[in-house]
CSV table of C-alpha atoms in Angstrom, one decimal:
chain,number,residue,atom,x,y,z
A,1,UNK,CA,0.0,0.0,0.0
A,2,UNK,CA,1.4,3.4,-1.0
A,3,UNK,CA,0.0,6.5,0.8
A,4,UNK,CA,1.1,10.0,-0.4
A,5,UNK,CA,0.7,12.8,2.1
A,6,UNK,CA,2.2,16.2,2.7
A,7,UNK,CA,5.4,16.0,4.8
A,8,UNK,CA,3.9,18.3,7.4
A,9,UNK,CA,1.1,15.8,8.1
A,10,UNK,CA,3.6,13.1,9.1
A,11,UNK,CA,5.2,12.9,12.5
A,12,UNK,CA,8.2,10.5,12.4
A,13,UNK,CA,9.4,11.1,16.0
A,14,UNK,CA,7.2,8.4,17.5
A,15,UNK,CA,9.5,5.4,17.5
A,16,UNK,CA,13.3,5.3,17.8
A,17,UNK,CA,13.7,2.9,14.8
A,18,UNK,CA,10.8,4.6,12.9
A,19,UNK,CA,8.7,1.4,13.1
A,20,UNK,CA,5.7,3.6,13.8
A,21,UNK,CA,4.7,7.1,12.6
A,22,UNK,CA,1.8,9.4,13.4
A,23,UNK,CA,-0.4,10.8,10.6
A,24,UNK,CA,-2.6,13.8,10.7
A,25,UNK,CA,-6.4,13.0,10.3
A,26,UNK,CA,-5.8,9.2,10.5
A,27,UNK,CA,-9.5,8.4,10.7
A,28,UNK,CA,-10.1,10.0,7.3
A,29,UNK,CA,-7.2,8.1,5.8
A,30,UNK,CA,-8.4,4.8,7.2
A,31,UNK,CA,-11.9,5.5,5.8
A,32,UNK,CA,-10.5,6.1,2.3
A,33,UNK,CA,-8.4,2.9,2.4
A,34,UNK,CA,-11.6,1.0,3.5
A,35,UNK,CA,-13.6,2.5,0.6
A,36,UNK,CA,-10.9,1.7,-1.9
A,37,UNK,CA,-10.7,-2.0,-0.8
A,38,UNK,CA,-14.5,-2.3,-0.8
A,39,UNK,CA,-14.7,-0.9,-4.3
A,40,UNK,CA,-12.2,-3.5,-5.6
A,41,UNK,CA,-14.0,-6.4,-3.9
A,42,UNK,CA,-17.4,-5.3,-5.3
A,43,UNK,CA,-16.0,-5.1,-8.8
A,44,UNK,CA,-14.9,-8.7,-8.7
A,45,UNK,CA,-18.5,-9.8,-9.5
A,46,UNK,CA,-18.3,-8.1,-12.8
A,47,UNK,CA,-15.0,-9.5,-14.2
A,48,UNK,CA,-13.5,-12.9,-13.5
A,49,UNK,CA,-10.5,-14.8,-14.7
A,50,UNK,CA,-10.8,-18.6,-15.2
A,51,UNK,CA,-8.2,-21.2,-16.0
A,52,UNK,CA,-9.4,-22.9,-19.1
A,53,UNK,CA,-8.4,-26.1,-20.9
A,54,UNK,CA,-7.7,-25.7,-24.6
A,55,UNK,CA,-9.9,-27.6,-27.0
A,56,UNK,CA,-8.6,-29.3,-30.1
A,57,UNK,CA,-8.4,-27.3,-33.3
A,58,UNK,CA,-11.4,-28.9,-34.9
A,59,UNK,CA,-13.6,-28.2,-32.0
A,60,UNK,CA,-12.5,-24.5,-31.9
A,61,UNK,CA,-13.1,-24.2,-35.7
A,62,UNK,CA,-16.7,-25.5,-35.3
A,63,UNK,CA,-17.3,-23.2,-32.4
A,64,UNK,CA,-16.1,-20.2,-34.4
A,65,UNK,CA,-18.4,-20.9,-37.3
A,66,UNK,CA,-21.6,-21.3,-35.3
A,67,UNK,CA,-24.0,-18.5,-35.3
A,68,UNK,CA,-25.3,-19.3,-31.8
A,69,UNK,CA,-22.0,-19.0,-30.1
A,70,UNK,CA,-21.6,-17.1,-26.8
A,71,UNK,CA,-21.9,-13.4,-26.3
A,72,UNK,CA,-18.8,-11.1,-26.4
A,73,UNK,CA,-17.6,-9.6,-23.1
A,74,UNK,CA,-15.3,-6.7,-22.5
A,75,UNK,CA,-12.2,-7.1,-20.3
A,76,UNK,CA,-10.9,-4.4,-18.0
A,77,UNK,CA,-8.3,-3.5,-20.7
A,78,UNK,CA,-11.1,-2.7,-23.2
A,79,UNK,CA,-10.4,-5.8,-25.4
A,80,UNK,CA,-13.2,-8.0,-26.5
A,81,UNK,CA,-13.1,-11.8,-26.0
A,82,UNK,CA,-15.5,-14.5,-27.1
A,83,UNK,CA,-17.2,-16.6,-24.4
A,84,UNK,CA,-17.0,-20.3,-25.1
A,85,UNK,CA,-20.5,-21.9,-25.2
A,86,UNK,CA,-21.4,-24.3,-22.4
A,87,UNK,CA,-21.8,-27.1,-24.9
A,88,UNK,CA,-18.1,-26.8,-25.9
A,89,UNK,CA,-16.7,-26.7,-22.4
A,90,UNK,CA,-14.5,-29.6,-21.4
A,91,UNK,CA,-15.7,-30.9,-18.0
A,92,UNK,CA,-13.0,-33.5,-17.4
A,93,UNK,CA,-9.2,-33.0,-17.0
A,94,UNK,CA,-7.3,-35.8,-18.9
A,95,UNK,CA,-4.2,-34.9,-16.9
A,96,UNK,CA,-5.9,-36.3,-13.8
A,97,UNK,CA,-4.2,-39.7,-13.3
A,98,UNK,CA,-7.4,-41.2,-11.8
A,99,UNK,CA,-9.3,-40.7,-15.0
A,100,UNK,CA,-6.7,-41.8,-17.6
A,101,UNK,CA,-6.7,-45.2,-19.1
A,102,UNK,CA,-3.1,-44.6,-20.2
A,103,UNK,CA,-1.9,-44.9,-16.6
A,104,UNK,CA,-2.8,-48.6,-16.7
A,105,UNK,CA,-0.9,-49.1,-20.0
A,106,UNK,CA,2.2,-50.7,-18.5
A,107,UNK,CA,5.2,-51.1,-20.7
A,108,UNK,CA,4.2,-48.3,-23.1
A,109,UNK,CA,6.2,-45.0,-23.3
A,110,UNK,CA,4.8,-41.7,-24.4
A,111,UNK,CA,7.9,-40.9,-26.5
A,112,UNK,CA,7.4,-43.3,-29.4
A,113,UNK,CA,10.3,-41.9,-31.3
A,114,UNK,CA,12.8,-43.3,-28.7
A,115,UNK,CA,11.2,-46.7,-28.5
A,116,UNK,CA,12.7,-48.0,-31.8
A,117,UNK,CA,16.1,-46.8,-30.7
A,118,UNK,CA,15.9,-48.5,-27.4
A,119,UNK,CA,14.9,-51.8,-29.0
A,120,UNK,CA,17.8,-51.5,-31.4
A,121,UNK,CA,20.3,-50.9,-28.6
A,122,UNK,CA,18.9,-53.9,-26.7
A,123,UNK,CA,19.1,-56.1,-29.7
A,124,UNK,CA,22.8,-55.2,-30.1
A,125,UNK,CA,23.5,-55.9,-26.4
A,126,UNK,CA,21.7,-59.2,-26.5
A,127,UNK,CA,23.3,-60.3,-29.8
A,128,UNK,CA,26.8,-59.7,-28.3
A,129,UNK,CA,25.9,-61.7,-25.2
A,130,UNK,CA,24.3,-64.5,-27.1
A,131,UNK,CA,24.8,-64.4,-30.9
A,132,UNK,CA,22.3,-67.1,-31.7
A,133,UNK,CA,19.4,-64.9,-30.4
A,134,UNK,CA,20.1,-62.1,-32.8
A,135,UNK,CA,17.8,-63.5,-35.5
A,136,UNK,CA,15.0,-64.0,-33.0
A,137,UNK,CA,15.2,-60.5,-31.7
A,138,UNK,CA,15.3,-59.0,-35.1
A,139,UNK,CA,12.0,-60.7,-36.0
A,140,UNK,CA,10.4,-59.4,-32.8
A,141,UNK,CA,11.8,-56.0,-33.5
A,142,UNK,CA,10.1,-56.0,-36.9
A,143,UNK,CA,6.8,-56.8,-35.3
A,144,UNK,CA,7.2,-53.9,-32.8
A,145,UNK,CA,8.2,-51.6,-35.7
A,146,UNK,CA,5.0,-52.6,-37.5
A,147,UNK,CA,2.9,-51.5,-34.5
A,148,UNK,CA,4.6,-48.1,-34.4
A,149,UNK,CA,4.3,-47.7,-38.1
A,150,UNK,CA,0.6,-48.4,-38.1
A,151,UNK,CA,-0.1,-46.1,-35.2
A,152,UNK,CA,-3.0,-43.7,-35.8
A,153,UNK,CA,-2.2,-40.4,-34.1
A,154,UNK,CA,-5.9,-39.4,-33.6
A,155,UNK,CA,-6.9,-42.6,-32.0
A,156,UNK,CA,-3.7,-42.7,-29.9
A,157,UNK,CA,-4.5,-39.2,-28.6
A,158,UNK,CA,-8.1,-40.3,-27.7
A,159,UNK,CA,-7.0,-43.3,-25.8
A,160,UNK,CA,-4.1,-41.5,-24.1
A,161,UNK,CA,-6.0,-38.5,-23.0
A,162,UNK,CA,-9.5,-40.0,-22.4
A,163,UNK,CA,-11.4,-40.2,-19.2
A,164,UNK,CA,-13.0,-43.5,-18.3
A,165,UNK,CA,-16.8,-43.1,-17.8
A,166,UNK,CA,-18.0,-46.6,-17.1
A,167,UNK,CA,-19.2,-50.0,-18.4
A,168,UNK,CA,-22.1,-50.0,-20.9
A,169,UNK,CA,-22.6,-53.8,-21.0
A,170,UNK,CA,-20.6,-57.1,-21.0
A,171,UNK,CA,-18.6,-56.0,-24.1
A,172,UNK,CA,-18.7,-52.2,-24.4
A,173,UNK,CA,-17.5,-49.3,-22.2
A,174,UNK,CA,-17.8,-45.5,-22.4
A,175,UNK,CA,-14.9,-43.1,-22.5
A,176,UNK,CA,-14.8,-39.3,-22.9
A,177,UNK,CA,-12.4,-37.2,-24.9
A,178,UNK,CA,-12.9,-33.5,-24.8
A,179,UNK,CA,-16.7,-33.1,-25.2
A,180,UNK,CA,-17.2,-36.4,-27.1
A,181,UNK,CA,-18.3,-39.8,-25.7
A,182,UNK,CA,-17.0,-42.9,-27.4
A,183,UNK,CA,-18.4,-46.5,-27.2
A,184,UNK,CA,-15.4,-48.8,-27.1
A,185,UNK,CA,-15.4,-52.6,-27.7
A,186,UNK,CA,-13.4,-53.7,-24.6
A,187,UNK,CA,-12.8,-57.2,-25.9
A,188,UNK,CA,-11.1,-56.0,-29.1
A,189,UNK,CA,-9.1,-53.2,-27.4
A,190,UNK,CA,-7.9,-55.5,-24.7
A,191,UNK,CA,-6.8,-58.1,-27.3
A,192,UNK,CA,-4.7,-55.5,-29.0
A,193,UNK,CA,-3.3,-54.3,-25.7
A,194,UNK,CA,-2.3,-57.8,-24.6
A,195,UNK,CA,-0.8,-58.5,-28.0
A,196,UNK,CA,1.4,-55.4,-27.8
A,197,UNK,CA,2.3,-56.2,-24.2
A,198,UNK,CA,3.4,-59.8,-25.3
A,199,UNK,CA,5.8,-58.3,-27.8
A,200,UNK,CA,7.0,-55.5,-25.5
A,201,UNK,CA,7.9,-58.0,-22.7
A,202,UNK,CA,9.2,-60.6,-25.1
A,203,UNK,CA,11.8,-62.7,-23.3
A,204,UNK,CA,11.4,-60.7,-20.0
A,205,UNK,CA,8.2,-61.9,-18.5
A,206,UNK,CA,7.5,-62.5,-14.9
A,207,UNK,CA,5.6,-65.8,-14.2
A,208,UNK,CA,2.4,-67.0,-12.7
A,209,UNK,CA,3.0,-70.3,-10.9
A,210,UNK,CA,0.0,-72.6,-11.1
A,211,UNK,CA,-1.0,-74.2,-7.8
A,212,UNK,CA,-1.1,-77.6,-9.4
A,213,UNK,CA,0.5,-78.7,-12.8
A,214,UNK,CA,-2.1,-79.0,-15.5
A,215,UNK,CA,-1.8,-82.0,-17.9
A,216,UNK,CA,-1.7,-80.8,-21.5
A,217,UNK,CA,-3.6,-83.8,-22.7
A,218,UNK,CA,-6.5,-83.2,-20.4
A,219,UNK,CA,-6.6,-79.5,-21.3
A,220,UNK,CA,-6.6,-80.2,-25.0
A,221,UNK,CA,-9.2,-82.9,-24.7
A,222,UNK,CA,-11.5,-80.4,-22.8
A,223,UNK,CA,-11.0,-77.8,-25.5
A,224,UNK,CA,-11.8,-80.2,-28.3
A,225,UNK,CA,-15.0,-81.3,-26.6
A,226,UNK,CA,-16.2,-77.8,-26.2
A,227,UNK,CA,-15.3,-76.8,-29.7
A,228,UNK,CA,-18.5,-76.5,-31.8
A,229,UNK,CA,-16.6,-77.0,-35.0
A,230,UNK,CA,-15.4,-80.4,-33.8
A,231,UNK,CA,-18.9,-81.7,-33.0
A,232,UNK,CA,-18.9,-84.1,-36.0
A,233,UNK,CA,-15.5,-85.7,-34.9
A,234,UNK,CA,-15.7,-88.8,-32.8
A,235,UNK,CA,-14.0,-89.1,-29.4
A,236,UNK,CA,-11.1,-91.3,-30.7
A,237,UNK,CA,-10.1,-88.8,-33.3
A,238,UNK,CA,-10.3,-86.0,-30.8
A,239,UNK,CA,-8.0,-87.9,-28.5
A,240,UNK,CA,-5.5,-88.4,-31.4
A,241,UNK,CA,-5.6,-84.7,-32.2
A,242,UNK,CA,-5.0,-83.9,-28.5
A,243,UNK,CA,-2.0,-86.3,-28.4
A,244,UNK,CA,-0.5,-84.7,-31.6
A,245,UNK,CA,-0.8,-81.2,-30.2
A,246,UNK,CA,0.7,-82.3,-26.9
A,247,UNK,CA,3.8,-83.6,-28.7
A,248,UNK,CA,4.0,-80.4,-30.7
A,249,UNK,CA,4.0,-78.3,-27.5
A,250,UNK,CA,6.5,-80.5,-25.7
A,251,UNK,CA,8.9,-80.2,-28.7
A,252,UNK,CA,8.7,-76.4,-28.6
A,253,UNK,CA,8.5,-76.1,-24.9
A,254,UNK,CA,12.0,-74.7,-24.5
A,255,UNK,CA,11.3,-71.9,-27.0
A,256,UNK,CA,8.0,-70.8,-25.6
A,257,UNK,CA,9.4,-70.9,-22.1
A,258,UNK,CA,12.4,-68.7,-23.0
A,259,UNK,CA,10.4,-66.1,-25.0
A,260,UNK,CA,6.9,-66.2,-23.4
A,261,UNK,CA,7.5,-67.8,-20.0
A,262,UNK,CA,5.0,-70.6,-20.7
A,263,UNK,CA,6.6,-73.5,-18.9
A,264,UNK,CA,5.9,-77.1,-19.8
A,265,UNK,CA,7.7,-79.8,-18.0
A,266,UNK,CA,9.0,-83.1,-19.5
A,267,UNK,CA,5.9,-84.9,-18.4
A,268,UNK,CA,3.7,-82.7,-20.5
A,269,UNK,CA,2.3,-80.6,-17.7
A,270,UNK,CA,1.7,-76.8,-17.8
A,271,UNK,CA,3.3,-75.3,-14.7
A,272,UNK,CA,3.7,-71.5,-15.4
A,273,UNK,CA,2.0,-68.7,-17.3
A,274,UNK,CA,3.4,-65.3,-18.2
A,275,UNK,CA,2.5,-62.0,-16.4
A,276,UNK,CA,1.4,-60.0,-19.5
A,277,UNK,CA,-0.1,-57.1,-17.4
A,278,UNK,CA,0.9,-56.4,-13.8
A,279,UNK,CA,-1.6,-57.3,-11.2
A,280,UNK,CA,-3.9,-59.0,-13.7
A,281,UNK,CA,-4.7,-62.7,-14.0
A,282,UNK,CA,-6.5,-64.1,-17.1
A,283,UNK,CA,-9.7,-66.1,-17.0
A,284,UNK,CA,-8.5,-69.7,-16.3
A,285,UNK,CA,-11.7,-71.1,-17.8
A,286,UNK,CA,-10.2,-70.2,-21.2
A,287,UNK,CA,-7.0,-72.1,-20.5
A,288,UNK,CA,-7.9,-75.2,-22.5
A,289,UNK,CA,-8.8,-73.1,-25.5
A,290,UNK,CA,-5.5,-71.2,-25.2
A,291,UNK,CA,-3.4,-74.4,-25.2
A,292,UNK,CA,-5.3,-75.7,-28.2
A,293,UNK,CA,-4.6,-72.5,-30.0
A,294,UNK,CA,-0.9,-72.8,-29.2
A,295,UNK,CA,-0.7,-76.3,-30.4
A,296,UNK,CA,-2.9,-76.0,-33.5
A,297,UNK,CA,-2.6,-72.4,-34.8
A,298,UNK,CA,1.1,-71.4,-34.3
A,299,UNK,CA,3.3,-71.3,-37.4
A,300,UNK,CA,6.3,-73.0,-35.8
A,301,UNK,CA,8.4,-73.2,-39.0
A,302,UNK,CA,8.5,-69.4,-39.8
A,303,UNK,CA,10.2,-67.4,-37.1
A,304,UNK,CA,8.4,-64.0,-37.5
A,305,UNK,CA,5.0,-65.6,-38.0
A,306,UNK,CA,5.6,-67.9,-35.0
A,307,UNK,CA,6.2,-64.9,-32.8
A,308,UNK,CA,3.2,-63.0,-34.3
A,309,UNK,CA,0.7,-65.9,-33.9
A,310,UNK,CA,2.0,-66.8,-30.4
A,311,UNK,CA,1.6,-63.2,-29.3
A,312,UNK,CA,-1.9,-63.1,-30.9
A,313,UNK,CA,-2.9,-66.3,-29.0
A,314,UNK,CA,-1.6,-64.8,-25.7
A,315,UNK,CA,-3.5,-61.6,-26.5
A,316,UNK,CA,-6.8,-63.5,-27.1
A,317,UNK,CA,-6.4,-65.5,-23.9
A,318,UNK,CA,-5.6,-62.5,-21.6
A,319,UNK,CA,-8.2,-60.2,-23.2
A,320,UNK,CA,-11.3,-59.2,-21.2
A,321,UNK,CA,-13.9,-61.6,-22.4
A,322,UNK,CA,-17.5,-61.9,-21.1
A,323,UNK,CA,-17.5,-64.6,-18.4
A,324,UNK,CA,-18.1,-68.2,-19.3
A,325,UNK,CA,-20.9,-69.8,-17.3
A,326,UNK,CA,-22.1,-73.5,-17.2
A,327,UNK,CA,-25.0,-74.2,-19.5
A,328,UNK,CA,-28.0,-75.2,-17.4
A,329,UNK,CA,-28.7,-78.1,-19.8
A,330,UNK,CA,-25.3,-79.5,-19.0
A,331,UNK,CA,-24.1,-79.7,-22.6
A,332,UNK,CA,-20.8,-77.9,-22.8
A,333,UNK,CA,-20.3,-74.2,-22.0
A,334,UNK,CA,-21.6,-71.0,-23.5
A,335,UNK,CA,-20.7,-67.4,-23.5
A,336,UNK,CA,-22.7,-65.2,-21.2
A,337,UNK,CA,-24.2,-62.9,-23.9
A,338,UNK,CA,-27.6,-61.5,-24.3
A,339,UNK,CA,-27.6,-61.6,-28.1
A,340,UNK,CA,-24.5,-63.1,-29.8
A,341,UNK,CA,-25.4,-62.2,-33.3
A,342,UNK,CA,-26.1,-58.5,-32.5
A,343,UNK,CA,-22.8,-58.2,-30.6
A,344,UNK,CA,-20.8,-59.8,-33.4
A,345,UNK,CA,-22.4,-57.3,-35.9
A,346,UNK,CA,-21.7,-54.4,-33.5
A,347,UNK,CA,-18.1,-55.6,-33.0
A,348,UNK,CA,-17.6,-55.6,-36.8
A,349,UNK,CA,-19.0,-52.1,-37.1
A,350,UNK,CA,-16.6,-51.0,-34.5
A,351,UNK,CA,-13.6,-52.7,-36.1
A,352,UNK,CA,-12.2,-49.6,-37.6
A,353,UNK,CA,-11.6,-48.1,-34.2
A,354,UNK,CA,-10.5,-51.1,-32.2
A,355,UNK,CA,-8.4,-53.0,-34.7
A,356,UNK,CA,-6.0,-50.0,-35.1
């Protein structure tokens, strides 16, 4: 506070160190100070300053071209500024960690430009330590590069900066980005997430130890019995198929254990599964189907396709599927869906968003 007074109205001989002075007509001065502060406080209702969050360019362009946009207001400096309509205001802050899906995206980095360089450096280090692994890592590196190359910037921004709203049903969830709501197929998105996680953690998985070893032959037999496409095959042929797939998995046990931490002992028992996402355990009811996919659908002879199909199988197993419940009739199992046909058609329509 700066108070200008005539020198003759000030008496400085009140305190030795001049911490106090005496002013002539102090009551009038105090009254003027009170009036000035009161005037400032009363004017705060007329002009206010808010911290706003910038919208994307497309939203701003649309707002500027609308005729029914907000009224113009004058600032204390005399300049005119446009008031953003209520319908264009962002009500969520994507920087809030509690509302961002990206915080649960373990193993991903925001700086995609550095990822390829880090992968290349790790490849060089691993190849020096173990030259025979160089070819394996180069194939995995190509798959990771393909993911980065096919990245859609718009969709990546939506997923990274969205706010999770809630579950719509067994398959779909709602997210918000700026002022828009998106309906997301959680099954397809989680498949892609787990597929990318399987490639990012390639050769560096933690393991889930099964409480009891699971015999591969029994798992494969269960999967074949529940497979609708195998309904015309007799039990003897199903057993033969299960035995063949068991031998295939045992022959490739060392490779899938080293790269994907899926451990199969010499007796043909599954003992460990990989940790694809921290603090997440897959639906073990889908374990028989997963083992059948590993034995039957993996391209073991082609290195790159082997890694791709194995990561895809892991992604499908670890994805968030609707729960499997026993059929009351006792004939096999069924997916807990209200209308399977309608969900499949909806998933196909949403494929452009979720597949990328």
